[in-house]
XYZ file of N, CA and C in Angstrom:
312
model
N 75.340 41.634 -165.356
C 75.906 41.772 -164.035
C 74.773 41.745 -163.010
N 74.766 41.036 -161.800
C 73.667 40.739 -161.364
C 73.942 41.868 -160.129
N 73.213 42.179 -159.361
C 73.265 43.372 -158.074
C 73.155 42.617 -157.004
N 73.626 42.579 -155.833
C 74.094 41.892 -154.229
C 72.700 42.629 -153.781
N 72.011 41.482 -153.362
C 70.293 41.523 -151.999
C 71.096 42.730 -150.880
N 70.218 42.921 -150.254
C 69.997 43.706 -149.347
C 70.710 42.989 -148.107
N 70.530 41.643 -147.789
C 70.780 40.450 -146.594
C 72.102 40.313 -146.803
N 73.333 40.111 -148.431
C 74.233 39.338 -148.761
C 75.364 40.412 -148.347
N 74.453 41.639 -148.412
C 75.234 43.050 -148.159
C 75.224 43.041 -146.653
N 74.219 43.115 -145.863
C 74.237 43.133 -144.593
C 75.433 42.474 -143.807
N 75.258 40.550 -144.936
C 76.578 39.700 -144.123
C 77.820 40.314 -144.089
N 78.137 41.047 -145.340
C 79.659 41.222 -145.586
C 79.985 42.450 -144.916
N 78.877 43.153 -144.425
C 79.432 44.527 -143.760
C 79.185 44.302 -142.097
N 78.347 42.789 -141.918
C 78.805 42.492 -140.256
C 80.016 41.387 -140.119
N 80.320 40.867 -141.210
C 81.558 40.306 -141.569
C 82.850 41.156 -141.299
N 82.973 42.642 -142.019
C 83.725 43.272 -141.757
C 83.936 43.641 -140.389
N 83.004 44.065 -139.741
C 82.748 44.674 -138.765
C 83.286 43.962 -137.691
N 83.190 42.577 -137.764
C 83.600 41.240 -136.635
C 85.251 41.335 -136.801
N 85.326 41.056 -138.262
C 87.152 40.891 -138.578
C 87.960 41.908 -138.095
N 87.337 43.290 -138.473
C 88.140 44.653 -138.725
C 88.301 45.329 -137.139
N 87.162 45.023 -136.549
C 87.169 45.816 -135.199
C 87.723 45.510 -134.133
N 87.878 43.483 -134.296
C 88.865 43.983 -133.272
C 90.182 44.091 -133.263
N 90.759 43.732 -134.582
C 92.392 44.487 -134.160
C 92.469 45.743 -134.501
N 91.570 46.304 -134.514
C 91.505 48.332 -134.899
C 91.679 48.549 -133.570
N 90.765 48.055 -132.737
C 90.793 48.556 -131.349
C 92.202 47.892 -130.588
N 92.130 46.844 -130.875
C 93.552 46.538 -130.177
C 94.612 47.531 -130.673
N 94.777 47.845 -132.088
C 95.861 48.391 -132.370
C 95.759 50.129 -131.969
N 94.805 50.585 -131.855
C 94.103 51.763 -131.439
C 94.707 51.768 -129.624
N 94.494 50.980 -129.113
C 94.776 50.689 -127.573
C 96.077 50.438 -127.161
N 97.013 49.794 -128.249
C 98.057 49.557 -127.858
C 98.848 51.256 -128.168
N 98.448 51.692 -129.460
C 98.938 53.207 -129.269
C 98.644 54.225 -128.683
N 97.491 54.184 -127.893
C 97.113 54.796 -127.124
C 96.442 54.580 -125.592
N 96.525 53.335 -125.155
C 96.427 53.129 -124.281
C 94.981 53.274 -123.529
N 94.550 53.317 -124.655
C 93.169 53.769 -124.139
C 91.964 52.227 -124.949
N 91.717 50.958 -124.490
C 91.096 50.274 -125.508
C 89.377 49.972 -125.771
N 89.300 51.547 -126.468
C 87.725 51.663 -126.660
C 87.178 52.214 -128.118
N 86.124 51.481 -128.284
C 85.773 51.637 -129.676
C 85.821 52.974 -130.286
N 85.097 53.622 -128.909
C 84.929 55.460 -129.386
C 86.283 56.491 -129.340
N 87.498 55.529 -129.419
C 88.836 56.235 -129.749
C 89.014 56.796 -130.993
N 89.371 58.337 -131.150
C 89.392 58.992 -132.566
C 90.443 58.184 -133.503
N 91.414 57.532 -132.755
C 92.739 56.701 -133.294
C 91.601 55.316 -134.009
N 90.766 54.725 -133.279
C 90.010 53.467 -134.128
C 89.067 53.730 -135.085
N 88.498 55.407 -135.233
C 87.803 55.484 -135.407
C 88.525 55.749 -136.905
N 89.607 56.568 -136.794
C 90.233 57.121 -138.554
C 90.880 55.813 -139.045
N 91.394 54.727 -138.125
C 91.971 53.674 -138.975
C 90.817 52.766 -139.416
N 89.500 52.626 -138.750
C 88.005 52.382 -139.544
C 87.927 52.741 -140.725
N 87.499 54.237 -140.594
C 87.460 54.963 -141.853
C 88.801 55.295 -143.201
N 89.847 54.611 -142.588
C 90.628 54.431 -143.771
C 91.149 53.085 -144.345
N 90.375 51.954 -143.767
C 90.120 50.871 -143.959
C 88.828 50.743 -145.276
N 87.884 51.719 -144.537
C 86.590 51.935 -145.719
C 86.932 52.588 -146.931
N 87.787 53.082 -146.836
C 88.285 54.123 -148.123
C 88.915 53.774 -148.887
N 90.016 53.142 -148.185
C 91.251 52.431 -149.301
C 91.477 51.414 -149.755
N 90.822 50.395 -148.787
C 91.012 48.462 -148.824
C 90.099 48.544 -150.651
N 88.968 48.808 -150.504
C 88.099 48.483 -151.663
C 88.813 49.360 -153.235
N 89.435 50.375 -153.048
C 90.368 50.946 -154.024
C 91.433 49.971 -154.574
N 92.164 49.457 -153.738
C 93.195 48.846 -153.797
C 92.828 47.107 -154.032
N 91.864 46.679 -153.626
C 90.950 45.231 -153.750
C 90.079 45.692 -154.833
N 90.132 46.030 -155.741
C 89.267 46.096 -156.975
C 87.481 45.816 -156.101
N 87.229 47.106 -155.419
C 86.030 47.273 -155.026
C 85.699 45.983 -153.444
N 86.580 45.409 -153.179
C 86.252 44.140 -152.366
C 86.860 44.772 -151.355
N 85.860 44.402 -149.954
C 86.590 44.616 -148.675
C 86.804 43.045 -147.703
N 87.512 42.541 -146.975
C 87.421 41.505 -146.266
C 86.052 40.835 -146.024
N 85.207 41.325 -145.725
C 83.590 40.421 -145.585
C 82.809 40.769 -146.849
N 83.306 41.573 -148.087
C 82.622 41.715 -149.324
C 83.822 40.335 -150.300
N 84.831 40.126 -150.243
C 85.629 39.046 -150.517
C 85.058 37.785 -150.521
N 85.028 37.400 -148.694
C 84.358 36.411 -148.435
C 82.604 35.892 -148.971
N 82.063 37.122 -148.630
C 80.148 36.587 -149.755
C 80.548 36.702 -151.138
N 81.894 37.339 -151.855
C 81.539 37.772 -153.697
C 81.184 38.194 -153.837
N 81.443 39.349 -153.226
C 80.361 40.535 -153.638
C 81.602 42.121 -153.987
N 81.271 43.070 -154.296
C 82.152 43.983 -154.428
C 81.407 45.242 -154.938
N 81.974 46.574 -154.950
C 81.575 47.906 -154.731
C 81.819 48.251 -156.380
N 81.119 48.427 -157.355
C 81.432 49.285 -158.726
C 80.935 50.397 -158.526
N 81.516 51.280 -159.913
C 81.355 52.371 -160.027
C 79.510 52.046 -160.950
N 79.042 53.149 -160.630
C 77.051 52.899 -160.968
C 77.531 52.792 -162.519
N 78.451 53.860 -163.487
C 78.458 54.180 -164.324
C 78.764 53.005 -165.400
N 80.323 52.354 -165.090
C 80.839 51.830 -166.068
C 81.427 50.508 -165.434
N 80.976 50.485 -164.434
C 80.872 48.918 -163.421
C 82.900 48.879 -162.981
N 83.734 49.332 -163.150
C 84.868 49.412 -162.641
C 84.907 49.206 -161.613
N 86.105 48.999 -160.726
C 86.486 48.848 -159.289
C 86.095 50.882 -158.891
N 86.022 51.264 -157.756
C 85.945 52.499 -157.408
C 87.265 52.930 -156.700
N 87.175 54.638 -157.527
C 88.432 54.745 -157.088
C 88.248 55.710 -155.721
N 89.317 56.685 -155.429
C 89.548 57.299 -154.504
C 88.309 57.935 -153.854
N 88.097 58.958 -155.157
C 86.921 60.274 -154.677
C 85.518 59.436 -154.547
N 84.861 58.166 -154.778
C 83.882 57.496 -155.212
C 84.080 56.750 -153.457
N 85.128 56.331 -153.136
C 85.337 56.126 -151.811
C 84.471 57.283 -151.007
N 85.468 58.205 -151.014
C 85.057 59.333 -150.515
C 83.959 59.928 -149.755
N 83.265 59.944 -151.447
C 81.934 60.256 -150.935
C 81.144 59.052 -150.617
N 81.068 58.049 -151.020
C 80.387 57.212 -150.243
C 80.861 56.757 -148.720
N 81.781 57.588 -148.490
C 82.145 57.766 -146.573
C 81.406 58.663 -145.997
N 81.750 59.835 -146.814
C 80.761 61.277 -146.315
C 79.153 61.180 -146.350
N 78.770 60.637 -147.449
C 77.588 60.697 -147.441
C 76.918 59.452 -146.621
N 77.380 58.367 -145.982
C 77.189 57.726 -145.096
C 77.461 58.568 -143.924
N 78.132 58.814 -143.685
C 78.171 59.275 -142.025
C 77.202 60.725 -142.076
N 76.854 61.605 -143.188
C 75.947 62.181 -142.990
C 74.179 61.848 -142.728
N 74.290 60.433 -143.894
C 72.455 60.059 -143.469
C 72.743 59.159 -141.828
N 74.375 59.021 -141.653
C 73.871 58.491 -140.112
C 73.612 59.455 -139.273
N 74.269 60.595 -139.102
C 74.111 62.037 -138.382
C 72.825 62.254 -138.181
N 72.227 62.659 -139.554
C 70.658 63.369 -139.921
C 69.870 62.422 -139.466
N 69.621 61.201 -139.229
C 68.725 60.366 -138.623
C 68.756 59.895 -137.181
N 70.089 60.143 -136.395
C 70.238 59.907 -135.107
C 70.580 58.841 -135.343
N 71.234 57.892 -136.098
C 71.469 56.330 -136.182
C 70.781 55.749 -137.035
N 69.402 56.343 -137.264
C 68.334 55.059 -137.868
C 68.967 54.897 -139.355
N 69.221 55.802 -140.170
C 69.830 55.262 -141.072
C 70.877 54.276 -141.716
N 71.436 54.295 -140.426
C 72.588 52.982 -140.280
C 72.298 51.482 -140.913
């Protein structure tokens, strides 16, 4: 099983980022009337986009689809499930916290 570069990863998570954001925010804006990225409404349908799409897509999110690339478990190479989501949400938004961004 070969491991996804550092660059192939970069594409598929500014891939996502292009596809996903803007009908989050549109759909974020149309329910709330408010159409801005830093809405708590765009911000949880983000983060449950990150959580569940790749559960349910056997580890693949929309811009990890498109490069071929996809999320296993370290252990036994499976699709990842719920709690493996999880923490790889939490523990991302914590090294983004603790660094002021730079970890991003």
């Amino acid at each position: 099983m070969y491991k996804a570069g550092f660059w192939i990863r970069l594409g598929a998570g500014v891939l996502d980022s292009l596809i996903i954001s803007i009908p989050l925010v549109i759909i974020a804006g149309v329910l709330t009337g408010n159409f801005d990225t830093d809405e708590p409404i765009a911000k949880l349908l983000s983060a449950l986009y990150s959580i569940l799409l790749p559960v349910y897509w056997y580890g693949r999110t929309i811009g990890k689809r498109i490069c071929g690339i996809r999320i296993r478990q370290y252990d036994t190479h499976e699709p990842p499930k719920i709690g493996t989501m999880l923490m790889r949400v939490v523990v991302a938004g914590l090294v983004y916290v603790l660094t002021l961004g730079i970890g991003g």
